[in-house]
Amino acid sequence: MNTLTNLHNAIFNAIEKALDGWAPGLLARLVFSSVTLVFFWNSAITKIGSGLFSPSIGAYAQIFPKKFEAAGYDTSAMSTLDTLVVLAGTYAEFLLPLLILIGLFTRLSAAAMIGFITVMSFVDITGHNADAKTMGMVFDRFQDGVILDQRLLWIFPLVYLVIKGAGAVSADALLARRHRPEPTTPAL
């Protein structure tokens, strides 16, 4: 049994050593992006109104559903702060997934995306009155809860990226290599 354990450890240690530094960060970014990038970009597109700094009516309805309903769906009744939050949320949906995909400012982008997904989930539950099936429950026998199950899986690669970074195949690594100080040679 000891020989089998040693063989097992040797094989998987070799795999880990070969992949370490580049594969896990790259794979975390690709998995997150392949599942969510188009989703977030399509969502952001629905929030853009007549101009870059003019949110659509749907943007307010998605981000502040109850407040916007109470305002009679009148965008002029929403505060400047509300508009800034809607614009920030809209552009975060465009920018954060892109930054994660290319691996630029990855740790900060992934942390911000975790916050974004958390707020999005809170709004879906409280503002859009998500039902129990949509919310789901962790450790139940169903895997199709859109909020708890699905978004927990979205967040996992982001947590990895916050902790370990984007890896060697990323814009972060490229910038780090370009800005690394030149080694100095000692004077003779």
Short mmCIF file of N, CA and C in Angstrom, two decimals, residues 5-158:
data_model
loop_
_atom_site.label_atom_id
_atom_site.label_comp_id
_atom_site.label_asym_id
_atom_site.label_seq_id
_atom_site.Cartn_x
_atom_site.Cartn_y
_atom_site.Cartn_z
N THR A 5 0.73 4.45 -2.59
CA THR A 5 0.61 5.83 -2.11
C THR A 5 1.75 6.69 -2.64
N ASN A 6 2.96 6.15 -2.61
CA ASN A 6 4.11 6.90 -3.13
C ASN A 6 3.98 7.17 -4.62
N LEU A 7 3.52 6.16 -5.37
CA LEU A 7 3.32 6.33 -6.81
C LEU A 7 2.25 7.38 -7.07
N HIS A 8 1.15 7.28 -6.35
CA HIS A 8 0.07 8.25 -6.46
C HIS A 8 0.60 9.66 -6.22
N ASN A 9 1.31 9.85 -5.12
CA ASN A 9 1.85 11.17 -4.76
C ASN A 9 2.85 11.66 -5.80
N ALA A 10 3.70 10.78 -6.29
CA ALA A 10 4.70 11.17 -7.29
C ALA A 10 4.04 11.63 -8.58
N ILE A 11 3.03 10.92 -9.02
CA ILE A 11 2.32 11.28 -10.26
C ILE A 11 1.65 12.64 -10.11
N PHE A 12 0.89 12.80 -9.04
CA PHE A 12 0.13 14.04 -8.90
C PHE A 12 1.02 15.22 -8.49
N ASN A 13 2.11 14.98 -7.81
CA ASN A 13 3.08 16.05 -7.55
C ASN A 13 3.72 16.52 -8.84
N ALA A 14 4.01 15.59 -9.76
CA ALA A 14 4.58 15.96 -11.05
C ALA A 14 3.59 16.77 -11.88
N ILE A 15 2.34 16.37 -11.86
CA ILE A 15 1.30 17.12 -12.58
C ILE A 15 1.17 18.52 -11.99
N GLU A 16 1.13 18.60 -10.68
CA GLU A 16 1.01 19.90 -10.02
C GLU A 16 2.19 20.79 -10.37
N LYS A 17 3.39 20.24 -10.34
CA LYS A 17 4.59 21.02 -10.64
C LYS A 17 4.57 21.51 -12.10
N ALA A 18 4.12 20.67 -13.02
CA ALA A 18 4.08 21.05 -14.43
C ALA A 18 3.05 22.15 -14.70
N LEU A 19 1.95 22.14 -13.96
CA LEU A 19 0.87 23.10 -14.21
C LEU A 19 0.95 24.35 -13.33
N ASP A 20 1.63 24.25 -12.22
CA ASP A 20 1.67 25.34 -11.25
C ASP A 20 2.25 26.60 -11.88
N GLY A 21 1.64 27.71 -11.54
CA GLY A 21 2.14 28.99 -12.02
C GLY A 21 1.41 29.51 -13.24
N TRP A 22 0.83 28.62 -14.04
CA TRP A 22 0.14 29.13 -15.23
C TRP A 22 -1.25 28.53 -15.43
N ALA A 23 -1.44 27.27 -15.22
CA ALA A 23 -2.72 26.63 -15.57
C ALA A 23 -3.87 26.98 -14.62
N PRO A 24 -3.73 26.90 -13.30
CA PRO A 24 -4.90 27.13 -12.46
C PRO A 24 -5.52 28.53 -12.63
N GLY A 25 -4.69 29.57 -12.66
CA GLY A 25 -5.22 30.93 -12.84
C GLY A 25 -5.87 31.10 -14.20
N LEU A 26 -5.21 30.60 -15.23
CA LEU A 26 -5.75 30.68 -16.59
C LEU A 26 -7.08 29.93 -16.67
N LEU A 27 -7.12 28.72 -16.12
CA LEU A 27 -8.35 27.93 -16.16
C LEU A 27 -9.47 28.59 -15.36
N ALA A 28 -9.17 29.15 -14.20
CA ALA A 28 -10.19 29.85 -13.40
C ALA A 28 -10.77 31.02 -14.18
N ARG A 29 -9.91 31.76 -14.87
CA ARG A 29 -10.38 32.90 -15.67
C ARG A 29 -11.22 32.43 -16.85
N LEU A 30 -10.77 31.38 -17.53
CA LEU A 30 -11.52 30.88 -18.69
C LEU A 30 -12.85 30.26 -18.29
N VAL A 31 -12.87 29.51 -17.20
CA VAL A 31 -14.13 28.91 -16.75
C VAL A 31 -15.13 30.01 -16.39
N PHE A 32 -14.70 30.97 -15.58
CA PHE A 32 -15.61 32.06 -15.19
C PHE A 32 -16.09 32.81 -16.43
N SER A 33 -15.18 33.15 -17.32
CA SER A 33 -15.54 33.94 -18.50
C SER A 33 -16.43 33.17 -19.47
N SER A 34 -16.14 31.89 -19.67
CA SER A 34 -16.95 31.12 -20.62
C SER A 34 -18.39 30.96 -20.14
N VAL A 35 -18.58 30.98 -18.85
CA VAL A 35 -19.92 30.81 -18.30
C VAL A 35 -20.66 32.14 -18.14
N THR A 36 -19.94 33.23 -17.85
CA THR A 36 -20.63 34.47 -17.45
C THR A 36 -20.39 35.69 -18.33
N LEU A 37 -19.33 35.75 -19.12
CA LEU A 37 -19.00 36.97 -19.85
C LEU A 37 -20.14 37.44 -20.74
N VAL A 38 -20.64 36.58 -21.60
CA VAL A 38 -21.73 36.97 -22.50
C VAL A 38 -23.00 37.28 -21.71
N PHE A 39 -23.25 36.53 -20.64
CA PHE A 39 -24.41 36.81 -19.78
C PHE A 39 -24.35 38.24 -19.24
N PHE A 40 -23.20 38.61 -18.67
CA PHE A 40 -23.08 39.96 -18.10
C PHE A 40 -23.10 41.03 -19.18
N TRP A 41 -22.45 40.80 -20.30
CA TRP A 41 -22.46 41.80 -21.37
C TRP A 41 -23.87 42.01 -21.92
N ASN A 42 -24.62 40.92 -22.13
CA ASN A 42 -26.00 41.05 -22.59
C ASN A 42 -26.85 41.80 -21.58
N SER A 43 -26.63 41.52 -20.30
CA SER A 43 -27.36 42.23 -19.25
C SER A 43 -27.02 43.72 -19.27
N ALA A 44 -25.75 44.04 -19.44
CA ALA A 44 -25.33 45.45 -19.47
C ALA A 44 -25.92 46.18 -20.67
N ILE A 45 -25.98 45.52 -21.81
CA ILE A 45 -26.52 46.15 -23.01
C ILE A 45 -27.96 46.59 -22.79
N THR A 46 -28.73 45.80 -22.04
CA THR A 46 -30.13 46.17 -21.78
C THR A 46 -30.25 47.40 -20.89
N LYS A 47 -29.16 47.78 -20.23
CA LYS A 47 -29.20 48.90 -19.30
C LYS A 47 -28.75 50.23 -19.93
N ILE A 48 -28.30 50.19 -21.16
CA ILE A 48 -27.82 51.41 -21.81
C ILE A 48 -28.99 52.06 -22.54
N GLY A 49 -29.17 53.35 -22.25
CA GLY A 49 -30.24 54.11 -22.88
C GLY A 49 -29.78 54.78 -24.16
N SER A 50 -30.16 56.05 -24.32
CA SER A 50 -29.87 56.78 -25.55
C SER A 50 -28.42 57.22 -25.67
N GLY A 51 -27.69 57.24 -24.57
CA GLY A 51 -26.30 57.66 -24.62
C GLY A 51 -25.48 56.89 -23.61
N LEU A 52 -24.16 57.10 -23.64
CA LEU A 52 -23.26 56.38 -22.74
C LEU A 52 -23.55 56.62 -21.27
N PHE A 53 -24.01 57.81 -20.96
CA PHE A 53 -24.27 58.15 -19.55
C PHE A 53 -25.76 58.35 -19.29
N SER A 54 -26.56 57.63 -20.07
CA SER A 54 -28.01 57.69 -19.94
C SER A 54 -28.56 56.28 -19.79
N PRO A 55 -28.82 55.85 -18.56
CA PRO A 55 -29.33 54.48 -18.37
C PRO A 55 -30.73 54.31 -18.96
N SER A 56 -31.02 53.10 -19.36
CA SER A 56 -32.36 52.80 -19.87
C SER A 56 -33.34 52.69 -18.71
N ILE A 57 -34.60 52.70 -19.03
CA ILE A 57 -35.64 52.50 -18.01
C ILE A 57 -35.46 51.13 -17.37
N GLY A 58 -35.12 50.15 -18.20
CA GLY A 58 -34.91 48.80 -17.70
C GLY A 58 -33.77 48.70 -16.69
N ALA A 59 -32.79 49.59 -16.82
CA ALA A 59 -31.67 49.57 -15.87
C ALA A 59 -32.16 49.87 -14.46
N TYR A 60 -32.98 50.89 -14.35
CA TYR A 60 -33.53 51.22 -13.03
C TYR A 60 -34.43 50.10 -12.52
N ALA A 61 -35.21 49.51 -13.43
CA ALA A 61 -36.12 48.43 -13.04
C ALA A 61 -35.35 47.19 -12.58
N GLN A 62 -34.20 46.95 -13.17
CA GLN A 62 -33.41 45.78 -12.78
C GLN A 62 -32.66 46.01 -11.47
N ILE A 63 -32.13 47.22 -11.28
CA ILE A 63 -31.25 47.46 -10.14
C ILE A 63 -32.01 47.98 -8.91
N PHE A 64 -33.03 48.80 -9.13
CA PHE A 64 -33.86 49.32 -8.03
C PHE A 64 -35.32 48.99 -8.29
N PRO A 65 -35.70 47.72 -8.34
CA PRO A 65 -37.06 47.36 -8.78
C PRO A 65 -38.17 47.97 -7.94
N LYS A 66 -38.09 47.88 -6.64
CA LYS A 66 -39.18 48.38 -5.80
C LYS A 66 -39.19 49.90 -5.75
N LYS A 67 -38.02 50.50 -5.66
CA LYS A 67 -37.93 51.97 -5.61
C LYS A 67 -38.42 52.58 -6.92
N PHE A 68 -38.06 51.97 -8.04
CA PHE A 68 -38.47 52.48 -9.34
C PHE A 68 -39.98 52.32 -9.54
N GLU A 69 -40.52 51.21 -9.06
CA GLU A 69 -41.97 51.01 -9.13
C GLU A 69 -42.68 52.07 -8.28
N ALA A 70 -42.16 52.33 -7.08
CA ALA A 70 -42.75 53.36 -6.19
C ALA A 70 -42.67 54.74 -6.83
N ALA A 71 -41.67 54.97 -7.69
CA ALA A 71 -41.53 56.26 -8.37
C ALA A 71 -42.39 56.33 -9.63
N GLY A 72 -43.23 55.33 -9.83
CA GLY A 72 -44.11 55.32 -11.00
C GLY A 72 -43.36 55.10 -12.30
N TYR A 73 -42.23 54.42 -12.22
CA TYR A 73 -41.37 54.15 -13.38
C TYR A 73 -40.95 55.44 -14.09
N ASP A 74 -40.76 56.48 -13.30
CA ASP A 74 -40.34 57.79 -13.80
C ASP A 74 -38.85 57.98 -13.46
N THR A 75 -38.00 57.97 -14.49
CA THR A 75 -36.56 58.08 -14.25
C THR A 75 -36.20 59.43 -13.62
N SER A 76 -36.97 60.46 -13.89
CA SER A 76 -36.65 61.78 -13.31
C SER A 76 -36.91 61.80 -11.81
N ALA A 77 -37.66 60.84 -11.30
CA ALA A 77 -37.92 60.77 -9.85
C ALA A 77 -36.77 60.06 -9.11
N MET A 78 -35.86 59.46 -9.86
CA MET A 78 -34.72 58.78 -9.24
C MET A 78 -33.62 59.81 -8.95
N SER A 79 -32.90 59.57 -7.88
CA SER A 79 -31.87 60.53 -7.47
C SER A 79 -30.62 60.41 -8.33
N THR A 80 -29.76 61.40 -8.21
CA THR A 80 -28.46 61.36 -8.89
C THR A 80 -27.66 60.16 -8.41
N LEU A 81 -27.72 59.86 -7.12
CA LEU A 81 -27.02 58.70 -6.58
C LEU A 81 -27.54 57.42 -7.22
N ASP A 82 -28.85 57.32 -7.37
CA ASP A 82 -29.44 56.14 -8.03
C ASP A 82 -28.88 55.99 -9.45
N THR A 83 -28.81 57.09 -10.16
CA THR A 83 -28.29 57.06 -11.53
C THR A 83 -26.83 56.65 -11.55
N LEU A 84 -26.05 57.17 -10.62
CA LEU A 84 -24.63 56.79 -10.54
C LEU A 84 -24.47 55.30 -10.22
N VAL A 85 -25.30 54.78 -9.34
CA VAL A 85 -25.25 53.35 -9.00
C VAL A 85 -25.61 52.51 -10.23
N VAL A 86 -26.63 52.93 -10.96
CA VAL A 86 -27.04 52.20 -12.17
C VAL A 86 -25.92 52.24 -13.21
N LEU A 87 -25.31 53.40 -13.40
CA LEU A 87 -24.22 53.50 -14.37
C LEU A 87 -23.01 52.65 -13.93
N ALA A 88 -22.68 52.72 -12.64
CA ALA A 88 -21.54 51.93 -12.14
C ALA A 88 -21.81 50.44 -12.32
N GLY A 89 -23.03 50.01 -12.00
CA GLY A 89 -23.38 48.60 -12.17
C GLY A 89 -23.34 48.17 -13.63
N THR A 90 -23.82 49.04 -14.50
CA THR A 90 -23.82 48.74 -15.94
C THR A 90 -22.41 48.58 -16.46
N TYR A 91 -21.55 49.54 -16.15
CA TYR A 91 -20.18 49.48 -16.66
C TYR A 91 -19.36 48.40 -15.96
N ALA A 92 -19.70 48.08 -14.73
CA ALA A 92 -19.04 46.96 -14.06
C ALA A 92 -19.34 45.65 -14.78
N GLU A 93 -20.56 45.51 -15.30
CA GLU A 93 -20.92 44.29 -16.05
C GLU A 93 -20.12 44.16 -17.34
N PHE A 94 -19.74 45.27 -17.93
CA PHE A 94 -18.89 45.23 -19.12
C PHE A 94 -17.43 45.01 -18.74
N LEU A 95 -16.94 45.81 -17.80
CA LEU A 95 -15.51 45.90 -17.53
C LEU A 95 -14.96 44.73 -16.71
N LEU A 96 -15.60 44.38 -15.61
CA LEU A 96 -15.04 43.36 -14.71
C LEU A 96 -14.85 42.00 -15.39
N PRO A 97 -15.85 41.48 -16.11
CA PRO A 97 -15.61 40.19 -16.78
C PRO A 97 -14.49 40.25 -17.81
N LEU A 98 -14.36 41.39 -18.50
CA LEU A 98 -13.28 41.54 -19.48
C LEU A 98 -11.91 41.55 -18.79
N LEU A 99 -11.79 42.31 -17.70
CA LEU A 99 -10.53 42.34 -16.96
C LEU A 99 -10.15 40.97 -16.44
N ILE A 100 -11.14 40.22 -15.98
CA ILE A 100 -10.88 38.86 -15.48
C ILE A 100 -10.42 37.97 -16.63
N LEU A 101 -11.08 38.06 -17.77
CA LEU A 101 -10.71 37.22 -18.91
C LEU A 101 -9.26 37.46 -19.34
N ILE A 102 -8.85 38.72 -19.45
CA ILE A 102 -7.49 38.99 -19.91
C ILE A 102 -6.47 38.95 -18.77
N GLY A 103 -6.96 38.89 -17.54
CA GLY A 103 -6.06 38.78 -16.40
C GLY A 103 -5.39 40.11 -16.06
N LEU A 104 -6.15 41.19 -16.10
CA LEU A 104 -5.61 42.51 -15.78
C LEU A 104 -6.25 43.00 -14.48
N PHE A 105 -5.41 43.38 -13.53
CA PHE A 105 -5.87 43.76 -12.19
C PHE A 105 -6.80 42.66 -11.65
N THR A 106 -6.38 41.44 -11.82
CA THR A 106 -7.22 40.27 -11.61
C THR A 106 -7.74 40.14 -10.19
N ARG A 107 -6.87 40.30 -9.21
CA ARG A 107 -7.32 40.13 -7.83
C ARG A 107 -8.38 41.15 -7.47
N LEU A 108 -8.14 42.40 -7.82
CA LEU A 108 -9.11 43.47 -7.54
C LEU A 108 -10.40 43.24 -8.34
N SER A 109 -10.27 42.89 -9.61
CA SER A 109 -11.44 42.66 -10.46
C SER A 109 -12.27 41.48 -9.95
N ALA A 110 -11.59 40.41 -9.54
CA ALA A 110 -12.31 39.24 -9.03
C ALA A 110 -13.02 39.57 -7.71
N ALA A 111 -12.36 40.33 -6.84
CA ALA A 111 -13.00 40.73 -5.58
C ALA A 111 -14.21 41.61 -5.86
N ALA A 112 -14.07 42.54 -6.79
CA ALA A 112 -15.20 43.40 -7.15
C ALA A 112 -16.34 42.59 -7.77
N MET A 113 -15.99 41.59 -8.57
CA MET A 113 -17.01 40.75 -9.20
C MET A 113 -17.74 39.91 -8.15
N ILE A 114 -17.03 39.46 -7.13
CA ILE A 114 -17.70 38.74 -6.03
C ILE A 114 -18.71 39.67 -5.36
N GLY A 115 -18.30 40.90 -5.09
CA GLY A 115 -19.23 41.88 -4.52
C GLY A 115 -20.41 42.14 -5.44
N PHE A 116 -20.15 42.26 -6.72
CA PHE A 116 -21.21 42.51 -7.70
C PHE A 116 -22.22 41.36 -7.69
N ILE A 117 -21.72 40.13 -7.75
CA ILE A 117 -22.61 38.96 -7.77
C ILE A 117 -23.40 38.86 -6.47
N THR A 118 -22.78 39.21 -5.36
CA THR A 118 -23.47 39.19 -4.07
C THR A 118 -24.61 40.21 -4.05
N VAL A 119 -24.34 41.43 -4.51
CA VAL A 119 -25.38 42.47 -4.56
C VAL A 119 -26.46 42.06 -5.55
N MET A 120 -26.06 41.55 -6.70
CA MET A 120 -27.02 41.10 -7.71
C MET A 120 -27.95 40.03 -7.13
N SER A 121 -27.39 39.10 -6.39
CA SER A 121 -28.19 38.03 -5.78
C SER A 121 -29.14 38.60 -4.73
N PHE A 122 -28.65 39.54 -3.92
CA PHE A 122 -29.50 40.19 -2.91
C PHE A 122 -30.67 40.90 -3.58
N VAL A 123 -30.40 41.64 -4.66
CA VAL A 123 -31.47 42.35 -5.38
C VAL A 123 -32.45 41.35 -5.98
N ASP A 124 -31.95 40.25 -6.53
CA ASP A 124 -32.85 39.25 -7.10
C ASP A 124 -33.78 38.66 -6.03
N ILE A 125 -33.24 38.43 -4.84
CA ILE A 125 -34.03 37.84 -3.77
C ILE A 125 -35.01 38.85 -3.18
N THR A 126 -34.51 40.03 -2.83
CA THR A 126 -35.37 41.00 -2.14
C THR A 126 -36.14 41.91 -3.08
N GLY A 127 -35.54 42.31 -4.18
CA GLY A 127 -36.19 43.26 -5.08
C GLY A 127 -37.07 42.63 -6.12
N HIS A 128 -36.67 41.46 -6.58
CA HIS A 128 -37.44 40.77 -7.62
C HIS A 128 -38.23 39.59 -7.06
N ASN A 129 -38.20 39.46 -5.74
CA ASN A 129 -38.98 38.42 -5.04
C ASN A 129 -38.76 37.02 -5.61
N ALA A 130 -37.50 36.62 -5.69
CA ALA A 130 -37.19 35.28 -6.18
C ALA A 130 -37.88 34.24 -5.30
N ASP A 131 -38.46 33.24 -5.94
CA ASP A 131 -39.13 32.19 -5.18
C ASP A 131 -38.10 31.17 -4.68
N ALA A 132 -38.54 30.25 -3.86
CA ALA A 132 -37.65 29.28 -3.23
C ALA A 132 -36.93 28.41 -4.26
N LYS A 133 -37.60 28.03 -5.35
CA LYS A 133 -36.95 27.19 -6.37
C LYS A 133 -35.85 27.97 -7.07
N THR A 134 -36.09 29.23 -7.37
CA THR A 134 -35.08 30.06 -8.03
C THR A 134 -33.89 30.28 -7.10
N MET A 135 -34.17 30.51 -5.83
CA MET A 135 -33.08 30.72 -4.86
C MET A 135 -32.28 29.45 -4.67
N GLY A 136 -32.95 28.34 -4.53
CA GLY A 136 -32.26 27.09 -4.26
C GLY A 136 -31.79 27.04 -2.82
N MET A 137 -31.08 25.98 -2.51
CA MET A 137 -30.56 25.80 -1.15
C MET A 137 -29.30 24.95 -1.27
N VAL A 138 -28.28 25.35 -0.56
CA VAL A 138 -27.06 24.54 -0.59
C VAL A 138 -27.30 23.25 0.20
N PHE A 139 -26.63 22.22 -0.20
CA PHE A 139 -26.73 20.89 0.41
C PHE A 139 -28.13 20.29 0.36
N ASP A 140 -28.92 20.71 -0.62
CA ASP A 140 -30.16 19.99 -0.86
C ASP A 140 -29.88 18.98 -1.98
N ARG A 141 -30.86 18.28 -2.43
CA ARG A 141 -30.60 17.26 -3.44
C ARG A 141 -30.75 17.79 -4.86
N PHE A 142 -31.01 19.09 -5.00
CA PHE A 142 -31.20 19.70 -6.32
C PHE A 142 -30.03 20.61 -6.64
N GLN A 143 -29.61 20.62 -7.89
CA GLN A 143 -28.46 21.43 -8.29
C GLN A 143 -28.85 22.60 -9.16
N ASP A 144 -30.13 22.89 -9.28
CA ASP A 144 -30.55 23.89 -10.27
C ASP A 144 -31.02 25.22 -9.68
N GLY A 145 -30.67 25.50 -8.44
CA GLY A 145 -31.04 26.80 -7.87
C GLY A 145 -30.22 27.89 -8.55
N VAL A 146 -30.91 28.82 -9.23
CA VAL A 146 -30.24 29.84 -10.01
C VAL A 146 -29.38 30.75 -9.13
N ILE A 147 -29.83 31.03 -7.94
CA ILE A 147 -29.09 31.99 -7.13
C ILE A 147 -28.04 31.30 -6.27
N LEU A 148 -28.41 30.46 -5.35
CA LEU A 148 -27.41 29.89 -4.46
C LEU A 148 -26.50 28.88 -5.15
N ASP A 149 -27.05 27.94 -5.88
CA ASP A 149 -26.22 26.91 -6.52
C ASP A 149 -25.36 27.50 -7.64
N GLN A 150 -26.01 28.15 -8.58
CA GLN A 150 -25.29 28.66 -9.75
C GLN A 150 -24.27 29.72 -9.37
N ARG A 151 -24.66 30.65 -8.56
CA ARG A 151 -23.75 31.75 -8.24
C ARG A 151 -22.64 31.34 -7.29
N LEU A 152 -22.86 30.32 -6.50
CA LEU A 152 -21.78 29.77 -5.70
C LEU A 152 -20.69 29.21 -6.62
N LEU A 153 -21.12 28.55 -7.69
CA LEU A 153 -20.16 28.03 -8.67
C LEU A 153 -19.48 29.17 -9.45
N TRP A 154 -20.17 30.26 -9.68
CA TRP A 154 -19.55 31.43 -10.32
C TRP A 154 -18.46 32.01 -9.43
N ILE A 155 -18.75 32.07 -8.14
CA ILE A 155 -17.85 32.75 -7.20
C ILE A 155 -16.59 31.93 -6.91
N PHE A 156 -16.67 30.62 -6.97
CA PHE A 156 -15.50 29.81 -6.61
C PHE A 156 -14.25 30.16 -7.42
N PRO A 157 -14.31 30.22 -8.77
CA PRO A 157 -13.08 30.59 -9.49
C PRO A 157 -12.62 32.00 -9.15
N LEU A 158 -13.56 32.88 -8.80
CA LEU A 158 -13.18 34.24 -8.42
C LEU A 158 -12.42 34.25 -7.09
#
